[in-house]
Coordinates of C-alpha atoms in Angstrom, one line a residue:
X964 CA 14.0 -5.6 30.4
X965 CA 12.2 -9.1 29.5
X966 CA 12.6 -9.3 25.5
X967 CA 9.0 -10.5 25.8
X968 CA 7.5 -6.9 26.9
X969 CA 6.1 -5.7 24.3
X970 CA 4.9 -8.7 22.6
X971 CA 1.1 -8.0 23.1
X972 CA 1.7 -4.3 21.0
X973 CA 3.3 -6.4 17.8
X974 CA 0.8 -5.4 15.2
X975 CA 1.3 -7.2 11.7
X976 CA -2.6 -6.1 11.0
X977 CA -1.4 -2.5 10.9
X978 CA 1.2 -3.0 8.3
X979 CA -1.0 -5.9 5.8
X980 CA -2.5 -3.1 4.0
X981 CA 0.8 -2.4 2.1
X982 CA 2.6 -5.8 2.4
X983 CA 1.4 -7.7 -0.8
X984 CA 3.0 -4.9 -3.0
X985 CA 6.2 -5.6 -1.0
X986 CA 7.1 -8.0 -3.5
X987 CA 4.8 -8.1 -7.1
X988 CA 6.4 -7.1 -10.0
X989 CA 3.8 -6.4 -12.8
X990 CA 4.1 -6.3 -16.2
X991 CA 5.3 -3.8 -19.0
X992 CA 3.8 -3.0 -22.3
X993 CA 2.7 -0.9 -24.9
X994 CA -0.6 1.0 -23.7
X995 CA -2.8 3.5 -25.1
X996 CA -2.7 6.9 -23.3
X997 CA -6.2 8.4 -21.8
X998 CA -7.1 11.7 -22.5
X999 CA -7.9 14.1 -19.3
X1000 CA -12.0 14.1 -19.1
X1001 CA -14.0 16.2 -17.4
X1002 CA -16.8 14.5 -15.1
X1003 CA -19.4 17.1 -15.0
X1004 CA -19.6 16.6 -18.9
X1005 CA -20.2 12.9 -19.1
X1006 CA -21.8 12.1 -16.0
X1007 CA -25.3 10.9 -16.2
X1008 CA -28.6 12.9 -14.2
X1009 CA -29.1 10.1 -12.0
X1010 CA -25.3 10.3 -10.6
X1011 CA -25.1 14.3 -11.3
X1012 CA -27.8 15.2 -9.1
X1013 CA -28.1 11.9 -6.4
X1014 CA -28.2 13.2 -2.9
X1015 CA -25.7 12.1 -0.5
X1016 CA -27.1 10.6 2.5
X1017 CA -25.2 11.8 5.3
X1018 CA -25.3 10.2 8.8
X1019 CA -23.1 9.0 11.6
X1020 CA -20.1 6.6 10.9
X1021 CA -20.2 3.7 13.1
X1022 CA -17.2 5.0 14.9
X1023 CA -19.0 8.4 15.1
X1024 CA -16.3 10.8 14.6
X1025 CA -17.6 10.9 11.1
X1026 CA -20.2 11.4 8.9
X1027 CA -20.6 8.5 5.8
X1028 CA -22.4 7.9 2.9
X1029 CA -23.2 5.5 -0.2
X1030 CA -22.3 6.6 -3.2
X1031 CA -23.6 5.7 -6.1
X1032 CA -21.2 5.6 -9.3
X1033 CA -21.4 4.0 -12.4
X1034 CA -19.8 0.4 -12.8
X1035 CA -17.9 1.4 -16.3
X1036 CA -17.5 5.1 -16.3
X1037 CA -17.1 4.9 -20.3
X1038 CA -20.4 3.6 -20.9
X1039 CA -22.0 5.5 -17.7
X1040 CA -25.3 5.7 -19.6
X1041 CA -26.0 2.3 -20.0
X1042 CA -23.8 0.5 -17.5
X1043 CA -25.3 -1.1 -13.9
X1044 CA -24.3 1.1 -10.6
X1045 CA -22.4 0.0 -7.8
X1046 CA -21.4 1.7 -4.7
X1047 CA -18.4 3.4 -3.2
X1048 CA -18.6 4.6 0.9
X1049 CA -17.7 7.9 1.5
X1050 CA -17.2 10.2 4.3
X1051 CA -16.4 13.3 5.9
X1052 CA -15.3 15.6 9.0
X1053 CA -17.0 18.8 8.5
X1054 CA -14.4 21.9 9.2
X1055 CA -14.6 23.1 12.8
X1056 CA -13.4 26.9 12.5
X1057 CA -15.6 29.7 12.4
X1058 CA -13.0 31.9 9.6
X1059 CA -12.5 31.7 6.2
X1060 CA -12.3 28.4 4.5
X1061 CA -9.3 26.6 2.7
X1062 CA -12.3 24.1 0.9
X1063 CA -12.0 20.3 0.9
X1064 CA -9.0 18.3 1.9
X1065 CA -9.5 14.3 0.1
X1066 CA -7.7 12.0 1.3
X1067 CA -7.0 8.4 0.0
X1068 CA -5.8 5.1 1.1
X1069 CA -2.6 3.0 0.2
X1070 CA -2.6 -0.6 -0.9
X1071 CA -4.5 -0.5 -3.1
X1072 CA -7.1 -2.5 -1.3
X1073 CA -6.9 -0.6 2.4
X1074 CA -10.0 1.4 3.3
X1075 CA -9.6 5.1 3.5
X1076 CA -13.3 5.9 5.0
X1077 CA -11.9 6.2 8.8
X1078 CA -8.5 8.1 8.2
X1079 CA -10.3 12.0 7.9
X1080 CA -11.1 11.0 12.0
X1081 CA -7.0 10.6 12.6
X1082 CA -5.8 13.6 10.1
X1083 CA -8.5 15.7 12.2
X1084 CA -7.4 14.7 15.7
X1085 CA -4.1 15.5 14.8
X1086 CA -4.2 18.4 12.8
X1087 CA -6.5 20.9 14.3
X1088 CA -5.7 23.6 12.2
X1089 CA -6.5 21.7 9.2
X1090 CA -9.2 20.4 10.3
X1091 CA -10.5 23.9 11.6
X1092 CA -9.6 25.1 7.6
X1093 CA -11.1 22.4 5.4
X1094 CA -13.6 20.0 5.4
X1095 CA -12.0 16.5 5.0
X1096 CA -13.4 13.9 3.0
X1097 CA -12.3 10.4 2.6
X1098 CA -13.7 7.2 0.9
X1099 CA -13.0 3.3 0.3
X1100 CA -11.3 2.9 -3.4
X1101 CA -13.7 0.7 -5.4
X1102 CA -13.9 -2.4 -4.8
X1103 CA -12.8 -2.4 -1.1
X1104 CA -14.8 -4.9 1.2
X1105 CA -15.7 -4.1 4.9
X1106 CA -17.8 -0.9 4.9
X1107 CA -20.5 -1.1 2.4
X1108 CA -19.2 0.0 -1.1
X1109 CA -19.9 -2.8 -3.8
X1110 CA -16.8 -5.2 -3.1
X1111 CA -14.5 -7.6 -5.7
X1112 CA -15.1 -11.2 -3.9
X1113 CA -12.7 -14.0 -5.6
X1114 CA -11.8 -16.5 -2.6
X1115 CA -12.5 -17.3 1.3
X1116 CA -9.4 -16.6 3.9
X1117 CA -8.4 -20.5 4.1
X1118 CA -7.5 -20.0 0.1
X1119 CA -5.7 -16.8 0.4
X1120 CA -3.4 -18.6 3.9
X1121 CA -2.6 -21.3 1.6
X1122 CA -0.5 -19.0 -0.9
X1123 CA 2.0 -18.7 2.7
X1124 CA 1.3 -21.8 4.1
X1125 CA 1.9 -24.4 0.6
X1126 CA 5.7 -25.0 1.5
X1127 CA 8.6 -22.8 1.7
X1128 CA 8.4 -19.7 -0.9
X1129 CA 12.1 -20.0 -0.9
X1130 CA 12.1 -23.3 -2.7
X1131 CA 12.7 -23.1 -6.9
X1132 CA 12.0 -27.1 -7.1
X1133 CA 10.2 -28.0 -10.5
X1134 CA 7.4 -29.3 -8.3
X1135 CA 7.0 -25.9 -6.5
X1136 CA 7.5 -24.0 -9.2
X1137 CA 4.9 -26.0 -10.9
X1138 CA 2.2 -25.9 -7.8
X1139 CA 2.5 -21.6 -7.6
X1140 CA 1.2 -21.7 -11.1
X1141 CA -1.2 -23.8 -10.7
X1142 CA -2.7 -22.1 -7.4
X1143 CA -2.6 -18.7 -8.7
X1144 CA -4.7 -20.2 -11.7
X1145 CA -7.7 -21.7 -9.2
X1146 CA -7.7 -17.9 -7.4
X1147 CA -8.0 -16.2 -10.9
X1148 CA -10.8 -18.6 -12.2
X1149 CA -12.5 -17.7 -8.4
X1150 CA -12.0 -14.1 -9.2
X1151 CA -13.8 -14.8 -12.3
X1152 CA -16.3 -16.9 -11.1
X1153 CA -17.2 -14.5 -7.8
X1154 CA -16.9 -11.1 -9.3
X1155 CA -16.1 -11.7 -13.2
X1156 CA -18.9 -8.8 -14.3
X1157 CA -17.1 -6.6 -11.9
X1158 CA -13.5 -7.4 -12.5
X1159 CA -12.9 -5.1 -15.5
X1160 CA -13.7 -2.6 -13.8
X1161 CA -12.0 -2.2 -10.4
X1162 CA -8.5 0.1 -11.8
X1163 CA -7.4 3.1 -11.0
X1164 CA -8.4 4.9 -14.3
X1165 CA -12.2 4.1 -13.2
X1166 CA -11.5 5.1 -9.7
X1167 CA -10.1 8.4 -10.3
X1168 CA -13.7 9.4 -11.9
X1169 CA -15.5 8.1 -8.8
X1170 CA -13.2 10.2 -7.0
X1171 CA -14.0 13.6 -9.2
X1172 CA -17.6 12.8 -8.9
X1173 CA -17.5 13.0 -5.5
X1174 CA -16.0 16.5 -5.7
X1175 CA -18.6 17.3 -7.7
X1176 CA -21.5 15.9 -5.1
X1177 CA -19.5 17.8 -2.7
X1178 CA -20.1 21.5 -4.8
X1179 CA -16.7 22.4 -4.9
X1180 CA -14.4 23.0 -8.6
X1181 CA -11.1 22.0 -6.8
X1182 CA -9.9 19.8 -4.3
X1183 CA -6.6 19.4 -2.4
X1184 CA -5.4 15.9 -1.8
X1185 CA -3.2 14.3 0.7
X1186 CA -2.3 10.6 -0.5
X1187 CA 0.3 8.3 0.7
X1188 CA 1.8 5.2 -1.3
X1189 CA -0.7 3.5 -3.6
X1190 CA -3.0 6.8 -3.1
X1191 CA 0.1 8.8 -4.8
X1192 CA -0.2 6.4 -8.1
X1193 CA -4.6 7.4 -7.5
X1194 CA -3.6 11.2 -7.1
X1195 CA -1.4 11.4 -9.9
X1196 CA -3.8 9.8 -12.4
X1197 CA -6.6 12.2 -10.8
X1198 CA -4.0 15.3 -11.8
X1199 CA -3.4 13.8 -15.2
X1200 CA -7.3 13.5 -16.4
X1201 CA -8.5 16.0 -14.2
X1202 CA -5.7 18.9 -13.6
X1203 CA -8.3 21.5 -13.3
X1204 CA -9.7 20.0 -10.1
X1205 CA -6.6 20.0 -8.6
X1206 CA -5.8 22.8 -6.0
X1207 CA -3.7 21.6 -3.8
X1208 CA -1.8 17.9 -3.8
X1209 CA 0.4 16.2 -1.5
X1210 CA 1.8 12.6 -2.3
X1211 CA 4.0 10.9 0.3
X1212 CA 5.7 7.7 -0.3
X1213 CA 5.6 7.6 -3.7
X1214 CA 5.1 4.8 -6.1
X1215 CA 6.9 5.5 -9.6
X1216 CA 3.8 6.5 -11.2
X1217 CA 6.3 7.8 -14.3
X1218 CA 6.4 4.2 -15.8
X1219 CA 4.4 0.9 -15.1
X1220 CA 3.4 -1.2 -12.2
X1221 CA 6.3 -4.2 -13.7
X1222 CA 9.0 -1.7 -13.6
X1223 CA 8.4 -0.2 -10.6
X1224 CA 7.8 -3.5 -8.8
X1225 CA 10.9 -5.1 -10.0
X1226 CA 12.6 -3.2 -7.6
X1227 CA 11.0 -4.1 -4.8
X1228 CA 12.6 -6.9 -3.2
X1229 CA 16.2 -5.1 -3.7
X1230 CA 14.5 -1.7 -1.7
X1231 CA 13.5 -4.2 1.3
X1232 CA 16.2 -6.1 1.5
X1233 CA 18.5 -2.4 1.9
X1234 CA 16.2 -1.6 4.7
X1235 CA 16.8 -4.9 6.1
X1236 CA 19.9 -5.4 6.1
X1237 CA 21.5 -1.3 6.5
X1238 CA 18.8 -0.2 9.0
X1239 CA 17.0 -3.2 10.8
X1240 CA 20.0 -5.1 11.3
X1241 CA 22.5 -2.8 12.3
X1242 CA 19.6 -2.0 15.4
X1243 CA 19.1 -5.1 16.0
X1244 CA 23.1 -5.7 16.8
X1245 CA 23.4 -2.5 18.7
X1246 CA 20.7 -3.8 21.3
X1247 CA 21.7 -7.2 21.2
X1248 CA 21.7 -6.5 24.9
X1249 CA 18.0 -6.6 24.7
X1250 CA 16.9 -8.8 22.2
X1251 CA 19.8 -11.7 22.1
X1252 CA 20.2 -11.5 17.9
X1253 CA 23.7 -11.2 17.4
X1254 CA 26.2 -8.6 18.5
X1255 CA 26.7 -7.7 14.6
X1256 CA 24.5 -7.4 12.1
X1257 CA 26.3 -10.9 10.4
X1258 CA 25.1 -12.7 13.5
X1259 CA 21.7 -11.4 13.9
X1260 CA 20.9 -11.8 10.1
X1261 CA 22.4 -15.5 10.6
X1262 CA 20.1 -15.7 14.2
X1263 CA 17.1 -15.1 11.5
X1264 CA 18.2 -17.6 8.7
X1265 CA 18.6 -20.0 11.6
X1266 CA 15.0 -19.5 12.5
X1267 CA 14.0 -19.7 9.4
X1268 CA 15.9 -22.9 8.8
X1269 CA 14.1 -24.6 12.0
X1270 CA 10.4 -23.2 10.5
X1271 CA 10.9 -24.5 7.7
X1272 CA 12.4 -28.0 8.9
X1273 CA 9.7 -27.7 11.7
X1274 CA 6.9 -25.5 11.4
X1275 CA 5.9 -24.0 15.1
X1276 CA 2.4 -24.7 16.3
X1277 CA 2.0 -21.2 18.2
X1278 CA -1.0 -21.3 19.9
X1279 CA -3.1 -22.9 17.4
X1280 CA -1.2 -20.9 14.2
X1281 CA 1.3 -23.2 12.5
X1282 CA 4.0 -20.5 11.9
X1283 CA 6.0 -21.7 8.4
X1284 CA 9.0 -20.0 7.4
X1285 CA 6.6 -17.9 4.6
X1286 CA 5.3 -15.8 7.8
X1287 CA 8.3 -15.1 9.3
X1288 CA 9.5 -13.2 6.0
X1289 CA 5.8 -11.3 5.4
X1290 CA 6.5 -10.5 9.3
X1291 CA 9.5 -9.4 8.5
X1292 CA 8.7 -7.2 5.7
X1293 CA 6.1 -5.8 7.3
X1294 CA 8.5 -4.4 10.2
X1295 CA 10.5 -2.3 7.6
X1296 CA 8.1 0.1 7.3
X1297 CA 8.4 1.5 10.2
X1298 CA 11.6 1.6 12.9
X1299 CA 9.3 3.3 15.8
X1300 CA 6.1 1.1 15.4
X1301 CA 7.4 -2.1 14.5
X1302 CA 11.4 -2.9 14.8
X1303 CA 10.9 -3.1 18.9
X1304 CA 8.2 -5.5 18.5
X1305 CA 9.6 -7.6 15.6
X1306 CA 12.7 -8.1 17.6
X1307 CA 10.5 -9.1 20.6
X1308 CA 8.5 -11.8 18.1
X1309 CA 11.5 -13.4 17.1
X1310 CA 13.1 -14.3 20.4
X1311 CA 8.9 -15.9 21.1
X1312 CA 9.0 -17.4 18.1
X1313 CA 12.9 -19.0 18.9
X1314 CA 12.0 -19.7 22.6
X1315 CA 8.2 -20.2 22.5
X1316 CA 8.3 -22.2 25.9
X1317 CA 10.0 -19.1 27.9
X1318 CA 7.5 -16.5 26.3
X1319 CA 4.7 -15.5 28.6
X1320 CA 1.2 -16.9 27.4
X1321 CA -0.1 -14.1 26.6
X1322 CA 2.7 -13.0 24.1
X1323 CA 2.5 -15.9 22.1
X1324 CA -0.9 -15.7 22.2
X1325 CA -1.0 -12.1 20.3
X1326 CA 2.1 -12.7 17.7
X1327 CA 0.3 -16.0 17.2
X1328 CA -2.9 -14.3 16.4
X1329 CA -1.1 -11.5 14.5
X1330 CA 0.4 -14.5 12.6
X1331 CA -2.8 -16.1 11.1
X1332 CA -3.9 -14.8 8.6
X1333 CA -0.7 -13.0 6.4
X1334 CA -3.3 -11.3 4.2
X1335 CA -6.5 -10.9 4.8
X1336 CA -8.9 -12.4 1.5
X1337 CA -10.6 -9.0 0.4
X1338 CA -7.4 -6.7 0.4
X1339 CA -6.0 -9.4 -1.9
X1340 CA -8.6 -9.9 -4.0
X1341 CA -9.0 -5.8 -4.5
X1342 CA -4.9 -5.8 -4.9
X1343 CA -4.6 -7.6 -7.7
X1344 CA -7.9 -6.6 -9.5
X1345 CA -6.4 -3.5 -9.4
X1346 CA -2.9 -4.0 -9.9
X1347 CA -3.8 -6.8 -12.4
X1348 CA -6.1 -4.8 -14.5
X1349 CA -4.3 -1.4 -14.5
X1350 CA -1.1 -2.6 -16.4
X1351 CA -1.0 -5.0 -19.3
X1352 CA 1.7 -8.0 -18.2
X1353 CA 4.4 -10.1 -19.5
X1354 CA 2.4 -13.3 -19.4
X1355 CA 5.7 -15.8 -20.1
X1356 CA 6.3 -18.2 -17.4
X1357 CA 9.3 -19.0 -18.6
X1358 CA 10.5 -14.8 -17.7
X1359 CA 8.7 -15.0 -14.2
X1360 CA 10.5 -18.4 -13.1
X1361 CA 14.1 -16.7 -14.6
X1362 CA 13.2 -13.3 -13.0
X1363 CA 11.9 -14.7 -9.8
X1364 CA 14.9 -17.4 -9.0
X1365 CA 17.3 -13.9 -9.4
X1366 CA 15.2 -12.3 -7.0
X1367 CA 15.1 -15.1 -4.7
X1368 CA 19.0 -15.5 -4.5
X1369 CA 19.8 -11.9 -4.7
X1370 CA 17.0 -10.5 -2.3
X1371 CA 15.3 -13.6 -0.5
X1372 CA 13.5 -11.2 1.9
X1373 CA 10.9 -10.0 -0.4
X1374 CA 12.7 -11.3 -3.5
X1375 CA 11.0 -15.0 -2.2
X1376 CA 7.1 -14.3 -3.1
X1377 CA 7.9 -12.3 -6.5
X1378 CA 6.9 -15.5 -8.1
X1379 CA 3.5 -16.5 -6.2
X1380 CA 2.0 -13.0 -6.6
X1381 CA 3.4 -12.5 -10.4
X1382 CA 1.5 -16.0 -11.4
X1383 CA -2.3 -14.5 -10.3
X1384 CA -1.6 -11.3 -12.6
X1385 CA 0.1 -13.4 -15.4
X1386 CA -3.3 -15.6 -15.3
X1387 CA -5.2 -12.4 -15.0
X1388 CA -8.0 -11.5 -17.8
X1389 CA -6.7 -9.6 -20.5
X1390 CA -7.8 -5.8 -19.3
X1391 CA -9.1 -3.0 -21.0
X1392 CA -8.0 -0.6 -19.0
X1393 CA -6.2 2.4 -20.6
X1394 CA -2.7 3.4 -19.6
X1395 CA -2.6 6.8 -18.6
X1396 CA 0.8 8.8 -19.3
X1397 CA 1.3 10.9 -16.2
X1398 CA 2.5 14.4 -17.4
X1399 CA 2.2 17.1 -15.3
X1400 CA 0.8 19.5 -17.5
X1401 CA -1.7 22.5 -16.1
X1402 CA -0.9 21.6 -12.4
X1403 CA -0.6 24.2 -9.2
X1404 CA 2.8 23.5 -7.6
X1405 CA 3.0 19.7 -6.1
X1406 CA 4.4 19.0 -2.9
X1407 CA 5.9 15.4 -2.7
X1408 CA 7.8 13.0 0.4
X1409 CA 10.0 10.1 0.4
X1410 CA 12.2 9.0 2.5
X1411 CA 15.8 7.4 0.9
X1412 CA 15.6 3.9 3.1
X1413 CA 11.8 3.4 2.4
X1414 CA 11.2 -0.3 1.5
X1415 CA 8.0 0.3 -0.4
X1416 CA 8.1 3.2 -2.5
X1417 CA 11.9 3.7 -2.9
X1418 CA 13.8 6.8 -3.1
X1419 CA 14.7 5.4 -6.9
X1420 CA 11.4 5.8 -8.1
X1421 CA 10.1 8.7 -6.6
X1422 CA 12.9 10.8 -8.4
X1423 CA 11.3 9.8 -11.3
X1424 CA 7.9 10.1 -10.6
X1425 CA 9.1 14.1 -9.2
X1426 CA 10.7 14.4 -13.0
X1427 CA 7.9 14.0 -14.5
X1428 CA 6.0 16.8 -12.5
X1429 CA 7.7 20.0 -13.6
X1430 CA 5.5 21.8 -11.0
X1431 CA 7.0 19.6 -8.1
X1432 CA 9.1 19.8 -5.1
X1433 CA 10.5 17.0 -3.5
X1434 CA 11.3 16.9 0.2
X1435 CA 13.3 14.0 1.1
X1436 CA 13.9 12.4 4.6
X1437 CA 17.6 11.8 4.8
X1438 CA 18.7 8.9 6.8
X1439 CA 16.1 7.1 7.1
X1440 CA 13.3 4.3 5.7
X1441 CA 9.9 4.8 7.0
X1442 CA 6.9 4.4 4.8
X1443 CA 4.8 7.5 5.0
X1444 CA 6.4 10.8 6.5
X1445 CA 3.6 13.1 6.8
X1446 CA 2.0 12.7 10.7
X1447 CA 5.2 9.9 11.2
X1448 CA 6.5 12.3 14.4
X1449 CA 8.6 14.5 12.0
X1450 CA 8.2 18.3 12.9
X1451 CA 10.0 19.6 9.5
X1452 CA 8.1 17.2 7.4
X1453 CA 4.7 18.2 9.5
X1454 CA 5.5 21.8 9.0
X1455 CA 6.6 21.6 5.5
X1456 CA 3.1 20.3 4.7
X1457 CA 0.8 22.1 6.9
X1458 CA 2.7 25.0 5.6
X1459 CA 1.7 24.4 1.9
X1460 CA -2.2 23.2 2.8
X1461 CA -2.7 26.2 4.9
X1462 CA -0.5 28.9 3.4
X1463 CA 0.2 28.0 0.1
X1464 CA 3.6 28.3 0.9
X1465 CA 6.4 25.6 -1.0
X1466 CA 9.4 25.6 -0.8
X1467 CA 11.8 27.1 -3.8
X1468 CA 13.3 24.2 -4.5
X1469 CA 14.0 20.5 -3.4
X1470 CA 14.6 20.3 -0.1
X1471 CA 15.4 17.5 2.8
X1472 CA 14.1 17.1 6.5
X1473 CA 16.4 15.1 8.9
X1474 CA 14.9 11.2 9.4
X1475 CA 13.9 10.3 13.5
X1476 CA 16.5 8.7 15.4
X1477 CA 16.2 4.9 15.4
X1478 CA 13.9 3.6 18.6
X1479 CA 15.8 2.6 21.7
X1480 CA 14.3 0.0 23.8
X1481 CA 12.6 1.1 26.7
X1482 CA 13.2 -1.1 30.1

């Protein structure tokens, strides 16, 4: 088969929703712990009893509304409103009803108002059982909730196209500060009345007032990656609510955003290097990498190398050596969806001139734009503000260079996205100390490869949920295991959202082969 097949399916798009937190440590320290509220209690008339407005999505599987929520929930009396988008697939059976199924997005900074649509088309039997209800998080630009504006796209490129993120010279060092101060002071300038307020604590009551809108007491939840760190602080100030809760890829919501991060680039770089790789040599046949995984990791350094000695003008996208690694990255999360066409994009982006037009036309549009400006600016208003940070320099450049030299494919940026949070404004937010306490039983997924939410961390975050059980997905690294082609994993939680059934104890589902090319 041509290695340039399959070019025109690459998709990094798909993956940019989770591919910032690939590599942002955030920042320890001591926090005050939040008390569970209750909404009903504190929520003003004017929110209590507004009326949603339902009509047809702009896709039209869906119903969607605006929502409109108080801008500080802890002074909702007095503080201005914004709005949060919400929608919903009404249930489609004609029996008895499981209730509402909510369902949130990862990033943060994706948009979760489309995905009830997919869960529905896939699931029948859930959606037949529950209504499903999903929204965008605060803050999240696109479908008309209020959104946090700090920069234009031609700012946010410049973080991957302002030399290589490799280099640790004094002048580079020394220019990543200084650009991740001008985005903060944009930040502040574009949204500063509305920065405080775009965290997970304040989210979590948008999210219980929409239950309440809705006129139901409890809610089940499905949320994957960032949306397990949402559902967790949802079970922790609002465990009443809960009914049923699924979290799948699971950030290590046990600690803080720094010490969970910090292990980041070390979690990508395993995937890498003991699950891409090894592919990669086995179908050297197909893709022309290397017949063992030391010669196609060296077949990448070398294009690297020639990237950053020459970036490639791809159609009009000057490709530097920054997008090859957030390409790279990006392919880890998953083998089926993205190692094919990864290994396809390298051998356009080493032999441009052989590649059909129309493939380098689609990796170089895929290319453009590494993050898109208003999933960054909601990433790090969240991740920013939720955590207080180490603010020394002197720690990030030290922590950084070790990252860097120990795990260069993720390890690389720790230091450009570490400098916006350490120039962050000082946040308010309160720390909530996840506990578990008064929960139904919790069903949770990880696989042990996953780059993002590593199997490390979601051991701890399943400690500190007594109620718990973890199922984990030996042998493999995809992010996200529940509708990932997985029949145990499928049934496992279709099982527990239908029948209430869980299993006794910890269990494990076998991971999906590794892809074989096709041709």
């Amino acid at each position: 088969m041509s290695k340039f097949r399959n070019a025109a399916r690459w998709s990094l798009a798909a993956t940019a929703g989770l591919l910032v937190a690939a590599a942002l440590p955030l920042a320890t320290a001591d926090a005050a712990t939040a008390r569970p509220s209750d909404t009903a209690a504190q929520v003003p008339e004017r929110y209590l009893h507004q009326k949603l407005d339902w009509t047809p999505c702009a896709s039209g599987a869906l119903e969607c509304a605006a929502m409109s929520v108080p801008r500080d929930w802890y002074h909702a009396d007095t503080s201005p409103a914004i709005t949060v988008e919400v929608s919903r697939h009404r249930a489609t059976g004609t029996g008895a009803r499981k209730g509402v199924l909510m369902m949130a997005a990862g990033g943060p900074g994706a948009s979760g108002l489309k995905r009830p649509a997919g869960l529905a088309q896939d699931e029948p039997t859930l959606a037949a059982a529950y209504d499903i209800v999903g929204f965008d998080q605060r803050g999240v630009a696109g479908n008309g909730s209020t959104p946090v504006v700090c920069s234009d796209q031609a700012t946010v490129d410049s973080f991957f196209t302002s030399g290589d993120l490799r280099d640790r010279s004094d002048k580079a060092i020394r220019q990543t500060f200084q650009r991740a101060g001008s985005y903060v002071r944009e930040c502040q300038r574009n949204s500063g009345d509305l920065l405080p307020y775009i965290t997970t604590d304040q989210a979590v009551h948008d999210m219980d007032l929409y239950r309440a809108l809705l006129g139901v007491d409890r809610i089940s939840y499905y949320g994957p990656s960032y949306a397990t760190f949402l559902g967790a602080y949802y079970a922790t100030e609002f465990p009443g609510r809960v009914e049923r809760m699924v979290l799948d890829s699971n950030i290590d919501f046990s600690g803080d955003w720094q010490s969970f991060l910090k292990g980041q680039p070390l979690s990508f770089q395993r995937r890498y290097e003991q699950d891409f790789l090894p592919w990669l040599a086995k179908n050297d046949a197909t893709y022309h990498q290397g017949r063992t995984p030391a010669e196609a990791k060296a077949s990448y350094e070398r294009l690297r190398k020639a990237l950053h000695d020459h970036p490639l003008d791809l159609e009009g996208t000057l490709v530097t050596p920054n997008h090859l690694d957030v390409a790279a990255t990006g392919a880890m999360y998953n083998a089926k969806d993205n190692f094919a066409n990864f290994a396809t994009a390298l051998g356009v982006l080493e032999h441009p001139d052989a590649a059909p037009a129309a493939a380098r036309k689609a990796i170089a549009d895929q290319l453009q734009h590494p993050m898109y400006a208003g999933f960054f600016a909601d990433f790090f208003s969240v991740t920013c503000a939720d955590t207080p940070w180490d603010r020394s320099s002197r720690d990030w450049i030290r922590d950084s260079a070790k990252a860097t030299r120990d795990y260069p494919l993720a390890g690389a940026r720790e230091l450009t996205f570490t400098a916006i949070c350490a120039a962050w404004p000082h946040s308010s937010a309160p720390h909530i100390k996840v506990t578990g306490k008064n929960l139904p039983p919790v069903l949770m997924l990880n696989s042990t490869h996953d780059p993002a939410t590593y199997y490390e961390g979601a051991q701890r975050a399943h400690r500190v949920l007594p109620t718990s059980r973890l199922v984990t997905v030996v042998g493999g690294g995809d992010h996200g295991q529940y509708r990932n082609h997985n029949a145990c994993v499928d049934a496992f939680v279709n099982d527990y959202f239908l029948d209430d059934k869980i299993p006794a104890t910890d269990t494990t589902c076998a991971a999906n082969p590794l892809p074989v090319p096709v041709g």
